[in-house]
Every structure is written in structure tokens, then in C-alpha cells.
XYZ file of C-alpha atoms in Angstrom:
669
model
C -79.762 -64.475 1.357
C -80.541 -67.641 3.318
C -80.659 -70.858 1.811
C -79.403 -69.369 -1.359
C -75.618 -68.983 -2.692
C -74.185 -65.501 -2.963
C -75.865 -63.613 -6.084
C -73.717 -62.908 -9.133
C -73.465 -60.459 -11.738
C -72.052 -60.888 -15.391
C -69.042 -58.738 -16.017
C -67.593 -57.869 -19.325
C -64.724 -55.906 -19.898
C -63.086 -54.071 -23.152
C -60.187 -52.754 -23.690
C -57.265 -52.289 -26.268
C -54.601 -55.358 -26.861
C -51.717 -53.198 -26.154
C -53.456 -52.788 -22.284
C -54.584 -56.436 -21.602
C -52.027 -57.105 -19.469
C -52.064 -54.360 -17.499
C -55.827 -55.079 -16.978
C -55.084 -58.581 -16.149
C -52.949 -57.417 -13.506
C -55.517 -55.223 -11.783
C -58.013 -57.874 -12.113
C -56.100 -60.544 -10.627
C -55.102 -58.130 -8.076
C -58.595 -57.246 -7.001
C -59.149 -61.655 -6.759
C -63.216 -61.690 -7.283
C -63.907 -62.084 -11.191
C -64.540 -65.657 -12.056
C -63.569 -65.874 -15.745
C -65.285 -68.003 -18.068
C -63.736 -69.343 -21.525
C -64.125 -67.461 -24.868
C -65.717 -69.691 -27.540
C -63.181 -68.724 -29.979
C -62.971 -70.720 -33.282
C -60.142 -73.066 -33.221
C -58.662 -71.579 -36.766
C -58.853 -68.225 -35.114
C -57.491 -69.116 -31.281
C -53.553 -68.823 -31.921
C -53.941 -65.513 -33.997
C -56.553 -64.310 -30.867
C -54.480 -65.096 -27.930
C -52.468 -62.728 -26.275
C -49.830 -65.387 -24.876
C -47.181 -66.666 -26.687
C -46.298 -70.281 -26.256
C -42.654 -69.356 -25.764
C -43.554 -67.190 -23.076
C -45.016 -70.326 -21.194
C -42.806 -72.288 -22.363
C -39.943 -69.942 -20.507
C -42.349 -69.722 -17.372
C -42.452 -73.688 -17.272
C -38.368 -73.881 -17.723
C -37.750 -71.169 -14.989
C -40.151 -72.838 -12.671
C -38.085 -76.397 -12.856
C -35.220 -74.782 -12.023
C -36.285 -72.786 -8.874
C -37.984 -76.223 -8.032
C -34.783 -77.857 -8.383
C -32.602 -75.082 -6.260
C -35.333 -75.339 -3.494
C -34.511 -79.175 -3.522
C -30.985 -79.043 -3.607
C -30.851 -76.641 -0.612
C -33.608 -78.867 1.180
C -36.081 -75.897 1.629
C -39.975 -75.262 0.795
C -40.540 -71.870 -0.961
C -41.144 -69.257 1.818
C -44.886 -67.953 1.954
C -44.362 -64.405 1.051
C -47.058 -61.840 2.235
C -49.765 -60.832 -0.064
C -48.871 -57.209 -0.709
C -45.542 -58.447 -1.669
C -46.789 -60.718 -4.269
C -49.172 -57.771 -5.634
C -46.094 -55.840 -6.057
C -44.635 -58.156 -8.785
C -48.172 -57.489 -10.787
C -46.776 -54.084 -11.503
C -44.264 -54.953 -13.744
C -44.699 -56.588 -17.370
C -44.217 -60.115 -17.638
C -41.385 -60.284 -20.114
C -39.305 -57.950 -17.779
C -40.016 -60.002 -14.821
C -38.851 -63.227 -16.531
C -35.644 -61.862 -17.972
C -34.738 -60.999 -14.460
C -35.975 -63.812 -13.324
C -34.051 -65.842 -15.533
C -30.554 -63.478 -14.463
C -31.306 -64.024 -10.724
C -31.532 -68.139 -11.186
C -28.641 -68.451 -13.192
C -26.444 -66.516 -10.773
C -28.002 -68.239 -7.667
C -27.365 -71.370 -9.603
C -23.782 -70.877 -10.123
C -23.305 -69.977 -6.440
C -24.759 -73.009 -5.398
C -23.421 -75.329 -7.714
C -19.918 -73.901 -6.890
C -20.441 -74.450 -3.143
C -21.548 -77.778 -3.213
C -18.839 -78.569 -5.981
C -16.547 -77.558 -3.612
C -17.986 -79.289 -1.154
C -18.067 -82.370 -2.784
C -14.168 -82.030 -3.844
C -13.423 -81.746 -0.477
C -15.391 -84.707 0.875
C -13.899 -86.747 -1.697
C -10.452 -85.508 -0.808
C -11.132 -86.045 2.754
C -12.203 -90.145 1.877
C -9.212 -90.283 -0.535
C -6.682 -89.281 2.431
C -8.852 -91.674 4.679
C -8.253 -94.723 2.392
C -4.530 -93.639 2.176
C -4.161 -93.633 6.127
C -5.495 -96.932 5.915
C -3.609 -98.375 3.826
C -0.415 -96.811 5.187
C -1.302 -98.420 8.645
C -1.846 -101.801 7.146
C 1.593 -101.728 5.627
C 2.888 -100.957 8.641
C 1.195 -103.448 10.412
C 3.000 -105.964 7.690
C 6.741 -103.966 8.550
C 6.484 -102.131 5.161
C 5.793 -98.778 3.574
C 4.773 -97.661 0.082
C 8.443 -97.403 -0.751
C 9.297 -100.908 0.370
C 6.136 -101.764 -1.745
C 7.691 -99.927 -4.602
C 10.899 -101.072 -4.840
C 9.589 -105.062 -5.239
C 11.201 -106.578 -8.160
C 10.092 -110.594 -8.302
C 6.675 -109.952 -6.228
C 3.445 -108.106 -7.482
C 2.099 -105.925 -4.697
C -1.317 -104.548 -4.425
C -2.339 -102.105 -1.751
C -5.830 -100.391 -1.782
C -9.605 -100.678 -0.489
C -12.330 -103.248 -0.592
C -15.889 -103.449 0.126
C -15.961 -105.528 3.401
C -18.542 -107.619 1.808
C -16.380 -108.768 -0.728
C -13.386 -109.335 1.613
C -14.528 -112.898 2.515
C -14.877 -113.618 -1.228
C -12.110 -112.847 -2.442
C -10.223 -114.700 0.356
C -11.500 -117.723 -0.671
C -10.545 -117.276 -4.287
C -6.990 -116.410 -3.161
C -6.955 -119.418 -0.663
C -4.853 -122.012 -3.119
C -3.041 -119.275 -4.860
C 0.822 -118.447 -4.437
C 0.272 -115.309 -2.407
C -0.721 -113.303 0.847
C -3.775 -111.453 1.160
C -3.926 -109.312 4.454
C -6.942 -106.984 5.511
C -7.645 -104.340 7.900
C -10.321 -104.028 10.033
C -13.180 -102.150 7.939
C -13.873 -98.291 8.125
C -17.208 -97.831 7.243
C -17.774 -99.961 4.225
C -14.623 -100.616 3.007
C -11.468 -102.449 4.303
C -7.642 -101.482 3.223
C -5.740 -104.961 1.979
C -2.409 -105.673 0.923
C -1.996 -108.496 -1.510
C 1.342 -109.893 -2.317
C 2.092 -112.618 -4.899
C 4.163 -113.603 -7.747
C 4.614 -111.154 -10.340
C 4.358 -113.802 -13.308
C 0.457 -113.934 -11.666
C -0.133 -110.196 -11.936
C -2.765 -109.675 -14.525
C -4.913 -112.676 -12.501
C -4.403 -110.783 -9.223
C -5.643 -108.126 -10.990
C -8.737 -109.670 -12.687
C -9.502 -110.967 -9.730
C -9.225 -107.795 -7.503
C -11.670 -105.793 -10.064
C -14.047 -108.524 -9.877
C -14.214 -108.108 -6.137
C -14.961 -104.406 -6.915
C -11.073 -103.700 -5.303
C -9.346 -100.290 -6.383
C -5.723 -99.830 -6.129
C -4.924 -96.414 -7.170
C -1.069 -95.593 -7.212
C -0.400 -93.373 -4.133
C 0.792 -90.007 -5.193
C 4.851 -89.327 -5.254
C 4.443 -87.059 -1.675
C 3.130 -90.294 0.329
C 5.804 -92.601 -1.250
C 7.983 -92.234 1.843
C 8.578 -93.919 5.480
C 5.595 -94.361 7.504
C 6.024 -91.700 9.935
C 6.402 -89.042 6.702
C 3.727 -90.069 4.817
C 1.226 -90.303 7.718
C 2.448 -87.221 8.889
C 1.420 -85.715 5.187
C -1.845 -87.452 4.986
C -2.876 -86.061 8.720
C -1.368 -82.217 7.690
C -3.961 -82.568 4.383
C -6.765 -84.050 5.949
C -7.051 -81.154 8.551
C -6.440 -78.271 5.567
C -9.505 -80.121 3.898
C -11.562 -80.549 7.022
C -10.694 -76.603 7.956
C -11.931 -75.928 4.491
C -15.342 -78.071 5.194
C -16.097 -76.161 8.098
C -15.635 -72.871 6.264
C -17.388 -73.997 3.712
C -20.399 -75.115 5.951
C -20.458 -71.629 7.717
C -20.361 -70.243 4.596
C -23.475 -71.939 3.686
C -25.100 -71.663 6.501
C -24.736 -67.516 6.372
C -25.705 -67.889 2.723
C -28.309 -70.189 2.747
C -31.463 -68.072 3.818
C -30.435 -65.426 1.533
C -30.532 -67.672 -1.192
C -33.506 -69.273 -0.059
C -35.339 -65.744 -0.233
C -34.059 -64.675 -3.197
C -35.409 -68.101 -4.932
C -38.569 -68.159 -2.991
C -39.258 -64.298 -4.655
C -38.440 -65.852 -7.868
C -41.201 -68.461 -7.343
C -43.485 -66.066 -6.179
C -43.173 -63.939 -9.102
C -43.582 -67.008 -11.814
C -46.719 -67.833 -9.733
C -47.963 -64.331 -9.944
C -47.584 -63.747 -13.543
C -48.549 -67.598 -14.334
C -52.257 -66.359 -13.335
C -51.868 -63.321 -15.145
C -51.063 -65.378 -17.780
C -53.752 -67.621 -17.312
C -55.990 -64.974 -17.660
C -54.738 -63.410 -20.972
C -55.253 -66.648 -22.159
C -59.178 -66.467 -21.713
C -59.349 -63.011 -23.170
C -61.315 -62.551 -26.175
C -58.956 -60.319 -28.889
C -59.222 -59.648 -32.334
C -56.042 -58.089 -32.393
C -56.905 -54.297 -31.504
C -59.736 -54.947 -29.241
C -59.773 -57.658 -26.398
C -62.405 -58.276 -24.008
C -62.796 -60.319 -21.110
C -66.161 -61.863 -19.477
C -67.209 -63.433 -16.206
C -68.929 -63.150 -12.952
C -68.295 -61.359 -9.690
C -70.259 -61.545 -6.435
C -73.081 -58.475 -6.267
C -71.011 -57.707 -2.771
C -67.662 -57.136 -5.067
C -69.065 -55.259 -7.847
C -68.418 -51.762 -6.144
C -64.878 -52.527 -4.616
C -64.016 -53.427 -8.210
C -65.211 -50.510 -9.788
C -63.516 -48.217 -7.267
C -60.566 -49.945 -8.574
C -60.654 -50.287 -11.934
C -61.780 -46.318 -12.101
C -58.961 -45.575 -9.721
C -56.069 -47.620 -11.761
C -58.007 -48.240 -14.893
C -59.770 -44.931 -16.038
C -59.794 -44.091 -19.522
C -58.577 -47.107 -21.215
C -61.333 -50.215 -20.607
C -65.116 -50.165 -20.276
C -67.036 -52.222 -18.149
C -70.226 -53.509 -18.347
C -72.135 -55.652 -15.980
C -75.736 -57.823 -16.954
C -77.976 -59.108 -14.388
C -78.463 -62.535 -14.424
C -82.218 -62.962 -15.253
C -84.412 -65.269 -12.831
C -83.876 -68.935 -13.492
C -81.137 -68.703 -16.070
C -78.244 -69.673 -13.934
C -76.374 -71.877 -16.647
C -72.518 -71.733 -16.729
C -72.884 -69.213 -13.113
C -70.543 -70.110 -10.775
C -71.722 -70.925 -6.994
C -69.828 -69.538 -3.999
C -71.395 -70.453 -0.225
C -71.848 -67.398 1.833
C -73.450 -68.488 5.252
C -73.232 -67.013 8.580
C -69.809 -67.109 10.426
C -71.821 -69.770 12.876
C -73.118 -72.280 9.863
C -70.149 -72.027 7.856
C -67.938 -74.372 9.022
C -70.750 -77.012 8.193
C -69.998 -75.885 4.492
C -67.318 -79.047 4.529
C -70.648 -81.604 4.459
C -72.335 -80.037 1.629
C -69.277 -79.392 -0.465
C -68.239 -83.119 0.354
C -71.681 -84.415 -1.298
C -71.403 -81.793 -3.751
C -71.977 -78.183 -4.944
C -75.503 -76.515 -5.059
C -76.150 -74.980 -8.510
C -76.585 -71.495 -8.664
C -80.087 -71.569 -8.466
C -80.115 -74.300 -6.091
C -80.400 -74.309 -2.536
C -77.877 -73.813 0.227
C -78.902 -76.061 2.743
C -75.997 -75.651 4.984
C -77.947 -73.439 7.524
C -80.569 -76.282 8.106
C -77.599 -78.824 7.506
C -75.843 -77.024 10.794
C -79.148 -77.033 13.223
C -80.383 -80.684 11.815
C -76.934 -82.308 12.795
C -76.311 -80.666 15.864
C -79.545 -81.570 17.034
C -79.491 -85.318 15.839
C -75.711 -85.589 17.628
C -77.184 -84.110 20.836
C -79.933 -86.272 21.256
C -77.179 -89.138 20.322
C -74.646 -87.834 22.442
C -76.205 -86.098 25.497
C -74.081 -86.142 28.200
C -72.757 -83.096 30.195
C -69.369 -84.711 30.532
C -68.658 -86.364 27.163
C -69.689 -83.007 25.594
C -67.418 -80.855 27.356
C -64.525 -82.995 26.509
C -65.358 -83.526 23.108
C -65.983 -79.668 22.966
C -62.177 -78.984 24.260
C -60.731 -81.652 21.865
C -62.707 -79.391 19.074
C -61.535 -76.135 20.363
C -57.787 -77.222 20.458
C -58.372 -78.244 16.657
C -60.520 -74.708 15.824
C -56.965 -73.114 16.877
C -54.467 -74.486 14.741
C -52.016 -72.167 13.362
C -51.589 -72.009 9.265
C -53.419 -72.023 6.722
C -52.752 -75.662 5.643
C -55.067 -76.532 8.709
C -58.065 -74.945 7.196
C -60.096 -77.934 6.848
C -58.882 -79.407 10.340
C -59.712 -75.873 11.823
C -63.624 -76.180 10.225
C -63.735 -79.888 11.690
C -62.738 -78.558 15.256
C -65.140 -76.009 15.324
C -67.779 -78.299 14.217
C -66.651 -80.496 16.946
C -66.637 -77.751 19.201
C -70.622 -77.107 18.661
C -71.282 -80.902 18.380
C -69.636 -80.810 22.242
C -71.860 -77.510 22.861
C -74.725 -79.617 21.630
C -73.889 -83.015 23.867
C -73.674 -80.825 26.648
C -77.379 -79.016 26.052
C -78.730 -82.495 25.687
C -77.029 -83.795 28.659
C -78.726 -81.216 30.742
C -82.159 -81.942 29.529
C -81.635 -85.450 30.052
C -79.625 -85.313 33.539
C -76.693 -87.359 32.780
C -73.023 -86.378 33.218
C -70.507 -88.938 32.611
C -73.040 -91.574 32.467
C -74.368 -90.129 36.053
C -77.968 -90.127 36.277
C -78.913 -88.852 39.735
C -80.975 -86.105 40.681
C -78.608 -85.124 43.519
C -75.940 -84.632 40.642
C -77.927 -83.190 38.245
C -81.237 -83.191 37.573
C -83.149 -83.466 34.343
C -84.589 -80.716 32.640
C -86.698 -82.883 30.184
C -86.419 -86.820 30.650
C -83.936 -89.776 31.396
C -84.078 -91.765 27.803
C -82.529 -95.117 29.749
C -85.641 -95.067 32.243
C -87.806 -97.519 30.660
C -91.175 -94.936 31.062
C -89.419 -92.693 28.770
C -88.508 -94.921 26.141
C -91.811 -93.980 23.963
C -91.454 -90.295 24.332
C -87.849 -90.444 23.410
C -88.871 -92.506 20.188
C -91.421 -89.887 19.266
C -88.905 -86.736 20.002
C -86.522 -88.802 17.647
C -89.216 -89.616 15.021
C -90.576 -85.708 15.088
C -87.283 -84.820 14.119
C -87.056 -86.932 10.795
C -90.475 -85.469 10.240
C -89.448 -81.994 10.476
C -86.192 -82.772 8.642
C -88.064 -84.671 5.607
C -90.836 -81.678 5.280
C -87.762 -79.285 5.532
C -86.221 -81.227 2.072
C -89.730 -81.329 0.461
C -89.906 -77.825 1.051
C -86.803 -76.851 -0.110
C -87.352 -78.862 -3.126
C -90.509 -76.848 -3.758
C -88.539 -73.684 -3.228
C -85.691 -74.574 -5.686
C -88.202 -75.489 -8.646
C -89.752 -72.084 -8.502
C -86.568 -70.660 -8.321
C -85.991 -72.337 -11.608
C -89.187 -71.516 -12.655
C -90.328 -75.234 -12.766
C -93.737 -75.133 -11.660
C -94.894 -78.374 -12.823
C -91.696 -79.917 -10.599
C -93.030 -77.550 -7.513
C -96.428 -78.718 -7.275
C -96.537 -82.095 -8.798
C -93.238 -83.455 -8.956
C -92.104 -86.260 -6.743
C -91.120 -84.135 -3.967
C -93.624 -81.404 -4.560
C -96.528 -79.527 -2.861
C -98.748 -82.848 -3.834
C -96.272 -85.395 -1.815
C -95.795 -82.947 1.167
C -99.642 -82.761 1.314
C -100.175 -86.397 1.365
C -97.116 -86.677 4.027
C -98.622 -84.108 6.268
C -102.217 -85.958 5.887
C -100.893 -89.094 6.558
C -99.049 -87.531 9.995
C -102.382 -85.736 10.876
C -104.166 -89.013 11.000
C -101.636 -90.667 12.811
C -101.572 -88.197 15.461
C -105.124 -88.452 15.845
C -104.830 -91.908 16.121
C -102.145 -91.910 18.665
C -104.675 -89.781 20.477
C -107.487 -91.749 20.465
C -109.938 -89.765 18.744
C -111.826 -90.808 15.655
C -111.774 -89.054 12.118
C -116.127 -88.455 11.586
C -115.327 -89.165 8.000
C -116.228 -92.614 6.097
C -112.654 -95.130 5.662
C -113.585 -95.035 1.545
C -113.415 -90.754 1.593
C -110.555 -90.689 3.585
C -108.552 -93.171 1.540
C -109.843 -91.108 -1.360
C -108.565 -87.921 0.131
C -105.126 -89.491 0.673
C -104.968 -91.023 -2.559
C -105.586 -87.558 -4.074
C -102.192 -86.059 -3.961
C -100.673 -89.293 -5.045
C -103.086 -88.857 -8.176
C -102.193 -85.582 -9.149
C -98.713 -86.600 -9.209
C -99.369 -89.466 -11.902
C -102.043 -87.525 -13.555
C -100.749 -84.354 -13.661
C -97.324 -85.442 -15.179
C -98.827 -87.721 -17.764
C -100.700 -84.918 -18.754
C -98.047 -82.941 -19.301
C -96.178 -85.452 -21.131
C -98.947 -85.509 -23.956
C -99.575 -81.984 -23.958
C -95.451 -82.129 -24.660
C -96.000 -84.561 -27.166
C -98.461 -82.383 -28.871
C -96.416 -78.977 -29.044
C -93.811 -80.539 -30.531
C -95.295 -82.642 -32.934
C -96.803 -79.321 -33.915
C -93.751 -77.590 -34.601
C -93.009 -80.320 -36.468
C -90.375 -82.017 -34.432
C -89.516 -85.959 -34.855
C -91.848 -88.067 -33.201
C -90.590 -90.048 -30.088
C -90.586 -93.518 -30.133
C -93.755 -95.398 -28.720
C -90.969 -97.961 -26.236
C -89.423 -94.936 -24.947
C -92.982 -93.067 -24.164
C -94.383 -96.685 -22.560
C -91.106 -96.542 -20.360
C -91.273 -92.589 -19.099
C -95.442 -93.083 -18.447
C -94.340 -96.508 -16.458
C -91.756 -94.404 -14.437
C -94.355 -91.700 -13.800
C -96.843 -94.436 -12.348
C -94.388 -95.926 -10.043
C -93.731 -92.260 -8.422
C -96.434 -92.757 -6.206
C -95.725 -95.878 -4.701
C -91.820 -94.800 -4.608
C -93.121 -91.621 -2.677
C -95.012 -93.520 0.060
C -92.205 -95.939 0.534
C -89.701 -93.659 0.698
C -91.810 -91.205 3.571
C -92.063 -94.578 5.468
C -88.511 -96.009 5.494
C -86.920 -92.479 5.787
C -89.407 -91.651 8.789
C -88.197 -94.594 10.053
C -84.997 -94.253 9.839
C -84.882 -91.558 12.118
C -85.195 -93.793 15.282
C -81.594 -94.744 14.707
C -81.311 -91.243 16.798
C -83.066 -93.029 19.867
C -81.341 -95.866 19.473
C -77.751 -94.419 19.548
C -79.037 -92.049 22.290
C -79.888 -95.260 24.590
C -76.572 -96.990 23.100
C -74.177 -94.156 24.413
C -76.022 -94.190 27.758
C -75.835 -98.414 27.930
C -71.963 -97.561 27.214
C -71.821 -95.391 29.759
C -73.544 -97.666 32.248
C -71.459 -100.476 31.283
C -68.213 -98.690 32.541
C -69.089 -98.344 35.979
C -70.435 -102.124 35.996
C -67.058 -103.092 34.405
C -65.370 -100.607 37.344
C -67.391 -102.396 39.960
C -66.218 -105.633 39.351
C -62.014 -104.583 39.741
C -60.925 -105.809 43.569
C -57.644 -103.538 43.425
C -58.077 -100.453 45.385
C -57.626 -97.161 43.267
C -57.223 -98.689 40.117
C -60.729 -97.916 38.998
C -60.480 -94.820 39.287
C -57.189 -94.859 37.011
C -58.758 -96.424 34.180
C -62.171 -94.595 34.540
C -60.929 -91.715 32.861
C -59.180 -93.907 29.758
C -62.835 -95.501 29.708
C -64.498 -92.563 29.567
C -62.341 -91.387 26.518
C -62.846 -94.665 24.589
C -66.539 -93.745 24.932
C -66.225 -90.394 23.668
C -63.806 -91.089 20.474
C -65.964 -94.204 19.640
C -69.652 -92.818 19.962
C -67.995 -89.493 18.314
C -66.835 -90.898 15.805
C -70.193 -93.645 15.120
C -72.845 -90.852 15.814
C -70.901 -88.526 13.370
C -71.486 -91.398 10.597
C -75.116 -92.048 11.789
C -75.799 -87.953 11.456
C -74.157 -87.691 7.831
C -75.958 -90.344 7.114
C -79.466 -89.236 7.828
C -78.453 -85.714 6.147
C -77.056 -87.106 2.984
C -79.618 -90.228 2.484
C -82.996 -88.464 4.004
C -82.349 -85.091 3.953
C -80.313 -84.572 0.602
C -82.196 -87.064 -1.729
C -85.085 -84.885 -1.679
C -83.522 -81.890 -3.656
C -80.238 -81.800 -3.774
C -78.472 -82.105 -7.483
C -74.623 -80.929 -6.674
C -74.412 -79.598 -10.034
C -72.651 -76.523 -8.976
C -69.556 -74.686 -10.849
C -67.077 -73.615 -7.737
C -66.570 -70.052 -7.374
C -62.684 -69.941 -8.697
C -61.937 -66.196 -9.126
C -58.952 -64.895 -10.621
C -56.176 -64.125 -7.696
C -52.971 -64.613 -6.479
C -54.887 -65.594 -3.418
C -54.489 -69.337 -3.750
C -51.425 -71.470 -2.524
C -48.662 -71.381 -5.032
C -47.569 -74.418 -7.415
C -44.241 -74.586 -8.992
C -44.917 -74.780 -12.512
């Protein structure tokens, strides 16, 4: 049905508690039931729940473990196919959790072992490099570890120090009885050698510690001559580097398998967490359980076939039609033609229509393109904008879904700009019959100004009238006859609006109405009087009915405020219709501004005296106009849609249709 969300039906399914998990899996795989919360008393909630808290806690713990392993591998979970994810529903949750826990523990042991070995090799390489630096520094001073070890009256310390602390330590030791030398820094550290009086050993040790220096005792195998010690260091460095290379190759061979296995665990946890969420909404008495929700009518037969095939004999299904006007709690699923579907983005940005409300998407699409085309009427600019939109519309991957919708909107907006460009005879700002004759008029020519302003005003009248008509239709769907006939934006206000337009049209055509001015005024005021008087009459009748039923009387102050609001509505109707109509003149204003900008481009180019430069700058100038005007025109179109059109009928209190399904982006618990 056009201008309406997709029709829904209520579904209730009963089964034994022992079969509840199987039923939840079937409904999750089908992915069409929007579940509703069961109204279970708080005292019975724990007893009725089919989900044990310890199972959810285990899911959460395993999800954190998988997330930690993926971060360690610097990977995101793979996007498994829907068939693979649905296959996970065929096994019991407890069995899946036990297997997932075992697999994640094995993977964590393998990954931890790999990184421990890597860290051990890297640490040993760093230590050997430090020893190599110390050996070279000692050799530069004509010493070795053997010589330092044999000192009797001197204290010697050889090690590494942060290069940022070298000057500070050297300054501290300047007046002390010692020698302090360093070797050019290797990375952030430098090798140092300190030789001083043995009696000052404790002081030297304290100062080195304060400076962040460390002076470990070298292993005995390195306490040899310089050549022998360095040879031993180089041999061990070669062994550890070779081991590190082996570990890297082993990691490259294993990481994809680990990544795949962890991704499968994440997917299984996601699938069963969705199913667990479904079980938490089941109404259970310990023996029998029930699930309630809503399903689109178009999905009803598909769900029945699936349940009859896979759940025949262990569940009872009941569908309940939704009575007209009783749409409270029913979710909204927008369902438009493929051409209009991208414009649902604009509607959702403002709000979601209620189940019995009007879905304005088709008219939003048509009116947006009409306004955009009038403000952006140029064949060349529209073609470029359409190309940009086409590029965005075909971006790959699901993560660009909203960007693709925006691209489709830009593509259609570009086509609309091209269409009006042919009507206006404009291509890249060139308005010349020899290049492109105008099929309608050229708005930039003074003689066409009145016609262009009238066209913009006429478009506004259509948009405003449609908004009021949709409000009337919406009120009738909700079985609110009062709102449809004498509400603020009702049949009465629409009659007043069209009557004013009729009189204005006669006046512009130079014709006179064969009625006295007083009679005309009375006829125009009649719909407004009906709006105010009718609502006051309804208010009085409601007060009497409420009193007859024994209800508490409302305060006089509240009644006076409501009556004052009702009496002000006719004034508000007149003011809004006038200001909203005039607001659409901005369509013509921005259309003229677009033409003026393109003319300015040629004026600026004519001022450039350097040959050839004007042709080089011209494309960039037009691109600037396309981007700038494209953004401005889009904002103005949305402003007119939201403030002038939506304000007549749109409420935006709908509940988003969110079916129980694994066809959503995975989220790691």
C-alpha cells in the first residue's frame, strides 16, 4: 500500500519448555518475527525465564576471550556467510559453549606460547646487543670483561643507560674521583663505563641507579678476551635471530587458521546470544512456553512453511489480525518501491512513522527532486553530480549501505538537475539557443522572473496541500474523525487554503467575484470558525460525558488554557499557510543564485589575460559551484520538507521493526 508502512499481523506460538530452544533457533533463522516483551510479574520472572544467568555470564566471558585474542592478532572477525551462521543454530547452546570454550583455550595456549617465545627471543637479542656494545666500549678503552673483573683497588661498572640521562649523570660525576665514558647511543640507550675509587662504590651505585642505568653481571661465557667474547655474542645473536625468523614464518603460516577459528567462535557466540535473547522474552510457566510478536503479512506464509517443515507437531501457531486504528505497540517497517527506497534515509533522519501513520517517502522523493531540479537546473552540472552519485551508489561491502543510498539520491538529483537544465536551456552556465534551446524558459532572463516565482509558489502550494491531505488520511486511518474534519490541519483548513488560492488566482487573472466583500469574508471565515467552534463543542461534550461517568472534574484554569489554545488555532492556520507558502519562493531564489554563480565564473575567466589559464581553471570553478550549490540546495530542500511539509502531519513516534535475526552486524559481547 502506497503511503503506508507494511501491514503486520500478530503472532503467538506455544510449545513445551523442552522444545523452546529449538523453536527459538527456527525463528532466529527465519528472521522475520519482531518479538515483544512479555508482561511477567517481577516475582515470577526468574522462575519463568528459560535463560540461566550463568550461561549468559559464560557467553560474556568467552566473548571477551575471543575479542582479546583478535586484538592480539590485530585482526577483525571475518564476516562469515549466512549459511555458515545459520548452521550454528542446529546445535544446543550448552554444547556450543563447551566446545567454544575448549577451542578458545587451545587457541590462547598456542598464541600465548608463540608470543612468549617471540618475546623471549627479542629480549635475548636486545640483551646480546647490549653486551656487544659493552664489549666494544671496553675494547675502545683497551679493556675487556676479564680486566674489569680483576680490578682490586678500583670499582668498575659497565652497562647501559638512557641517552637522555647521560649528560645529567656526567655532570654529577664531574668532580668525583672517577672516569666516566660512553659509546654513541644505540637506539634510546648508550653503553657506559665508570671506573672509580672502590671505597666510593656505594655512592657510584646509588648515582647510577638514580640515573636509570643498569649494570648486570655478564655471563661467564662472555668473560674472555674481546675477540672471543664478541665471537660468542655474534654466534648467539645469529641463533636467536634465526629462531625469530622461524617464529615469524610459523606465525604467517598459522595466523590465518587462528583468525578463522576465532572468527567462527565469535560467530557462534553471536548467533547463540541472539537466540538466548529470544528465549529471555518467552513467557513460560515451567511446562508450556509462549512467544509473541509481530510479522509482516508478506512473511507470514514463508514462516508457516518453515515451521510446518521443521517444527511440525511440537508447536501451536496463532495469527491475530491487527484491528484498524489499534496500532499501539506495532512496529513500523517502511516498504517502498525500489526507486523511492533511498529517500527513506531522509524520513528516518526526522523520525519513524507510527504503524497507522502515513509514510511520506514517495512524495518526499518526488518533491525533493522537483525542488532540487528547479534550484540546480543545469545539464552539465546535473551530469557531473549524477556521475558522483553513481560512484557512491556502487561502493562495495555492506558497511557503505547508507553511503550507497546517499549516492543513489545524488544520482537521481543529478538527473533532475539535467531535466530542468533542458527546460531552462542551460549547460555549464551557457544559455544560448545555438548550444541548447530552452524547452520552457530561462529563469535568469528578467521577463521570466514572475513566471519562475509563480512556478516556485505553485510547487509550494502542492507540497502544503499534500501535507494537509496526508494528515486527513492519517487521522481517518486512526479513526479520529474530529482531527480529520476540524483539526488544525484538517479538511476545514484545506478548504480555507484552496478558497484563498482560488480568490488569489481570480485576482491575478483580473476577474472579479460577483459577491459582496462581506459575503466573501464570511465564506472564508466559515472553515476557521468550524475549526475553533467544533473543537470547543467537542470539549464541552467530553466534559459532560466525563461528569456523567462520575469522573473527577478538571480545573477551570486548565479548561481556560485549552480553550485559549483552540481559539488561537485559526490565527495560527492563517499565519502558517501564508509564511509556509512564501517560504517556497526560496526555490526560485536559489535557482537564480545558481545561474548567477555560473555567470560569475565566465566573468572572472574573462578577466584573466594569460592565454590558456582560463581553460585550466574553468573545470575547478564549475566543480566548486557543483559542490557548494549541491550542499546548499540539499539543505534548503530538506528544510522545506521538514518544516513546511512534515509539520502538517508527521509525528515520528513509530517503533522500528527489529526482527529476531542473525542478519545483523556481529557484536562481540
